[in-house]
Short mmCIF file of C-alpha atoms in Angstrom, two decimals:
data_model
loop_
_atom_site.label_atom_id
_atom_site.label_comp_id
_atom_site.label_asym_id
_atom_site.label_seq_id
_atom_site.Cartn_x
_atom_site.Cartn_y
_atom_site.Cartn_z
CA ALA Y 1 85.48 95.29 80.39
CA GLN Y 2 87.03 94.75 83.77
CA LYS Y 3 86.48 97.01 86.74
CA VAL Y 4 87.64 97.11 90.34
CA THR Y 5 85.94 99.24 92.96
CA GLN Y 6 87.38 100.16 96.33
CA ALA Y 7 84.60 102.20 97.84
CA GLN Y 8 86.53 103.25 100.93
CA THR Y 9 88.73 106.19 100.03
CA GLU Y 10 90.22 106.61 103.50
CA ILE Y 11 90.06 104.63 106.72
CA SER Y 12 91.43 105.75 110.06
CA VAL Y 13 91.82 103.38 113.01
CA VAL Y 14 93.63 103.23 116.30
CA GLU Y 15 96.41 100.72 116.80
CA LYS Y 16 95.25 97.18 117.68
CA GLU Y 17 91.88 97.62 116.01
CA ASP Y 18 90.88 95.23 113.25
CA VAL Y 19 90.19 96.79 109.87
CA THR Y 20 88.68 95.44 106.66
CA LEU Y 21 89.36 96.91 103.24
CA ASP Y 22 86.68 96.21 100.67
CA CYS Y 23 87.21 95.27 97.04
CA VAL Y 24 84.47 94.53 94.51
CA TYR Y 25 85.26 93.53 90.96
CA GLU Y 26 83.53 93.08 87.62
CA THR Y 27 84.68 90.77 84.86
CA ARG Y 28 83.20 88.55 82.17
CA ASP Y 29 86.19 86.22 82.24
CA THR Y 30 85.70 82.82 83.83
CA THR Y 31 89.36 82.60 84.72
CA TYR Y 32 90.88 85.58 86.41
CA TYR Y 33 93.27 86.58 89.15
CA LEU Y 34 92.90 89.01 92.01
CA PHE Y 35 95.72 90.83 93.76
CA TRP Y 36 96.35 93.12 96.68
CA TYR Y 37 99.27 95.54 96.72
CA LYS Y 38 100.47 97.82 99.51
CA GLN Y 39 102.01 101.23 98.81
CA PRO Y 40 103.95 102.46 101.85
CA PRO Y 41 105.24 106.05 102.06
CA SER Y 42 108.37 105.03 100.15
CA GLY Y 43 106.18 104.76 97.06
CA GLU Y 44 106.72 101.34 95.56
CA LEU Y 45 103.84 98.91 95.26
CA VAL Y 46 104.49 95.84 97.38
CA PHE Y 47 102.81 92.60 96.33
CA LEU Y 48 100.76 91.01 99.11
CA ILE Y 49 98.66 88.24 97.60
CA ARG Y 50 97.38 86.65 94.40
CA ARG Y 51 94.22 84.53 94.25
CA ASN Y 52 92.75 82.73 91.25
CA SER Y 53 89.07 82.56 90.46
CA PHE Y 54 88.82 78.83 91.11
CA ASP Y 55 90.10 78.98 94.64
CA GLU Y 56 87.61 80.45 97.07
CA GLN Y 57 89.39 79.35 100.19
CA ASN Y 58 90.16 82.15 102.55
CA GLU Y 59 93.80 82.80 103.22
CA ILE Y 60 95.60 83.93 106.32
CA SER Y 61 99.14 85.20 106.56
CA GLY Y 62 100.05 86.42 110.01
CA ARG Y 63 97.82 89.39 110.83
CA TYR Y 64 96.54 89.55 107.23
CA SER Y 65 93.59 87.59 105.91
CA TRP Y 66 91.65 87.65 102.67
CA ASN Y 67 88.04 86.70 102.03
CA PHE Y 68 87.21 85.83 98.41
CA GLN Y 69 83.52 85.42 97.57
CA LYS Y 70 82.59 84.84 93.93
CA SER Y 71 78.89 85.10 94.72
CA THR Y 72 79.33 88.75 95.62
CA SER Y 73 82.39 89.41 93.40
CA SER Y 74 84.35 90.56 96.39
CA PHE Y 75 87.90 90.07 97.61
CA ASN Y 76 88.16 91.78 100.98
CA PHE Y 77 91.32 92.22 103.02
CA THR Y 78 91.38 92.24 106.82
CA ILE Y 79 94.22 93.37 109.03
CA THR Y 80 93.93 92.05 112.57
CA ALA Y 81 95.40 94.03 115.46
CA SER Y 82 96.54 96.84 113.19
CA GLN Y 83 99.91 98.52 113.74
CA VAL Y 84 101.25 101.94 112.79
CA VAL Y 85 103.46 100.28 110.16
CA ASP Y 86 100.31 99.15 108.36
CA SER Y 87 99.63 102.75 107.39
CA ALA Y 88 99.76 102.83 103.59
CA VAL Y 89 97.64 102.94 100.47
CA TYR Y 90 96.22 99.54 99.58
CA PHE Y 91 95.27 98.61 96.04
CA CYS Y 92 93.13 95.76 94.82
CA ALA Y 93 93.75 94.61 91.22
CA LEU Y 94 92.37 92.17 88.68
CA SER Y 95 93.81 90.40 85.63
CA GLY Y 96 92.30 87.84 83.31
CA GLY Y 97 91.08 86.86 79.90
CA THR Y 98 93.65 87.19 77.15
CA SER Y 99 95.61 89.92 78.88
CA TYR Y 100 97.10 88.48 82.01
CA GLY Y 101 99.83 91.05 81.75
CA LYS Y 102 97.40 93.91 82.21
CA LEU Y 103 96.33 94.69 85.75
CA THR Y 104 93.14 96.64 86.35
CA PHE Y 105 93.40 98.53 89.64
CA GLY Y 106 90.91 99.99 92.05
CA GLN Y 107 91.34 103.57 93.23
CA GLY Y 108 93.08 102.53 96.41
CA THR Y 109 92.23 102.89 100.09
CA ILE Y 110 94.36 105.10 102.32
CA LEU Y 111 94.73 103.41 105.70
CA THR Y 112 96.01 105.42 108.63
CA VAL Y 113 96.72 103.63 111.88
CA HIS Y 114 97.13 105.97 114.84
CA PRO Y 115 99.19 105.02 117.89
CA GLU I 1 118.49 90.96 94.43
CA ALA I 2 117.76 94.52 93.32
CA GLY I 3 114.16 95.45 92.74
CA VAL I 4 112.68 97.52 89.96
CA THR I 5 114.31 100.94 89.84
CA GLN I 6 113.05 104.10 88.23
CA PHE I 7 114.72 107.38 87.40
CA PRO I 8 114.15 110.17 88.15
CA SER I 9 112.04 109.98 91.27
CA HIS I 10 110.58 113.41 90.55
CA SER I 11 110.45 115.60 87.47
CA VAL I 12 109.00 119.06 87.12
CA ILE I 13 108.77 120.45 83.60
CA GLU I 14 106.86 123.10 81.73
CA LYS I 15 104.13 122.42 79.25
CA GLY I 16 105.60 121.76 75.83
CA GLN I 17 108.88 120.36 77.10
CA THR I 18 110.10 116.80 76.72
CA VAL I 19 110.70 114.35 79.53
CA THR I 20 112.18 110.87 79.47
CA LEU I 21 111.53 108.40 82.26
CA ARG I 22 113.67 105.34 82.76
CA CYS I 23 112.92 101.94 84.25
CA ASP I 24 115.34 99.15 85.09
CA PRO I 25 113.50 95.87 85.68
CA ILE I 26 114.55 93.04 87.94
CA SER I 27 117.43 91.17 86.32
CA GLY I 28 116.19 88.27 84.23
CA HIS I 29 112.63 89.54 83.89
CA ASP I 30 111.53 89.50 80.28
CA ASN I 31 108.30 91.36 80.91
CA LEU I 32 108.17 95.05 81.61
CA TYR I 33 105.06 97.16 82.17
CA TRP I 34 104.29 100.85 82.42
CA TYR I 35 101.36 102.20 84.43
CA ARG I 36 100.25 105.70 85.35
CA ARG I 37 98.28 107.15 88.23
CA VAL I 38 96.76 110.54 87.72
CA MET I 39 95.99 112.39 90.95
CA GLY I 40 93.26 110.67 92.95
CA LYS I 41 92.40 108.16 90.27
CA GLU I 42 93.20 104.52 89.77
CA ILE I 43 96.47 103.20 88.43
CA LYS I 44 96.06 102.62 84.72
CA PHE I 45 97.92 100.29 82.41
CA LEU I 46 99.92 101.89 79.62
CA LEU I 47 101.83 99.10 77.91
CA HIS I 48 103.58 95.75 78.21
CA PHE I 49 106.93 94.72 76.73
CA VAL I 50 108.08 91.16 76.26
CA LYS I 51 111.80 91.53 75.88
CA GLU I 52 112.15 94.32 73.31
CA SER I 53 108.73 93.81 71.68
CA LYS I 54 105.53 95.64 72.55
CA GLN I 55 103.03 92.96 73.57
CA ASP I 56 100.18 95.31 74.40
CA GLU I 57 100.16 99.08 74.05
CA SER I 58 96.42 99.55 74.32
CA GLY I 59 96.73 101.89 77.27
CA MET I 60 99.00 104.48 75.68
CA PRO I 61 96.99 107.71 75.74
CA ASN I 62 98.21 109.27 72.49
CA ASN I 63 101.15 109.63 70.15
CA ARG I 64 102.92 112.08 72.45
CA PHE I 65 104.02 109.03 74.43
CA LEU I 66 106.82 106.82 73.12
CA ALA I 67 108.10 103.76 74.95
CA GLU I 68 111.18 101.84 74.01
CA ARG I 69 113.06 98.87 75.32
CA THR I 70 116.14 98.44 73.20
CA GLY I 71 118.00 95.21 73.90
CA GLY I 72 115.24 93.96 76.15
CA THR I 73 116.76 95.38 79.31
CA TYR I 74 115.84 98.84 80.58
CA SER I 75 112.98 100.84 79.15
CA THR I 76 112.35 104.51 78.55
CA LEU I 77 109.07 106.37 78.33
CA LYS I 78 109.27 109.71 76.55
CA VAL I 79 106.57 112.33 76.66
CA GLN I 80 106.89 114.92 73.91
CA PRO I 81 105.51 117.54 74.13
CA ALA I 82 104.23 117.28 77.69
CA GLU I 83 100.76 118.59 78.52
CA LEU I 84 99.24 119.51 81.89
CA GLU I 85 97.12 116.35 81.98
CA ASP I 86 100.24 114.19 81.79
CA SER I 87 101.02 115.00 85.43
CA GLY I 88 100.90 111.97 87.68
CA VAL I 89 102.97 109.09 88.97
CA TYR I 90 104.41 106.72 86.39
CA PHE I 91 105.03 103.22 87.65
CA CYS I 92 107.11 100.53 86.06
CA ALA I 93 106.78 96.84 86.87
CA SER I 94 108.48 93.67 85.74
CA SER I 95 107.72 89.96 85.81
CA GLN I 96 109.37 86.76 84.75
CA ASP I 97 106.75 85.31 82.41
CA GLY I 98 103.81 87.51 81.50
CA THR I 99 102.09 84.72 79.61
CA LEU I 100 101.39 82.87 82.81
CA PRO I 101 98.29 83.94 84.74
CA THR I 102 100.15 83.22 87.96
CA ASP I 103 102.93 85.64 87.08
CA THR I 104 103.37 88.39 89.65
CA GLN I 105 104.33 91.91 88.68
CA TYR I 106 106.87 93.66 90.91
CA PHE I 107 106.67 97.42 90.94
CA GLY I 108 109.18 100.20 91.22
CA PRO I 109 108.74 103.33 93.37
CA GLY I 110 107.40 105.40 90.49
CA THR I 111 108.38 108.70 88.93
CA ARG I 112 106.28 111.69 89.94
CA LEU I 113 105.86 113.95 86.92
CA THR I 114 104.57 117.47 87.32
CA VAL I 115 103.82 119.51 84.21
CA LEU I 116 103.38 123.24 84.88
#
């Protein structure tokens, strides 16, 4: 069975601070994919990134960066110089095995960035 | 290009009533998914359509839930009769090719269902 754990329920920071959202996963599949989605107040889940299990290179996109470590089964997400617009719920998700169409989500982390 | 749309955005019904949720996927997307988030818990998979066929319905909680996708375009999810524990946010997502591991699912804004 697959499982995703986001241990941080809520995080509160002040604008311009860096913040890291943790994601730990469990899977028996050798090939799998990890995702991060952002849910702003408008409600829809916005796709941020997809990473496959064979690519452990870290990725940076503007103020966002992701650290994938298979040794610790983690896929952490860092926002550098946070802004108020980053306030949202962030979900980590996993797919793999024979059901790539089925995403397994973590419980989400509520990030609040104060001005 | 329009994203995934869902209707209604909110629904409040009484226990025992019937509710039908609708999802319109992104045009051209053969794959359509339903997920549900019960208050404070993780988003859980309900089922996956490929065109009009149910590819995976392993997440459907019980036979009070009926999903259809006639013609392979929009989908409906009917709950009949609704129970208190059905309250939550129902998300729909679509993707181009669900058989590819690289396929990305694009989500709608969800329908918030409250059963009183």
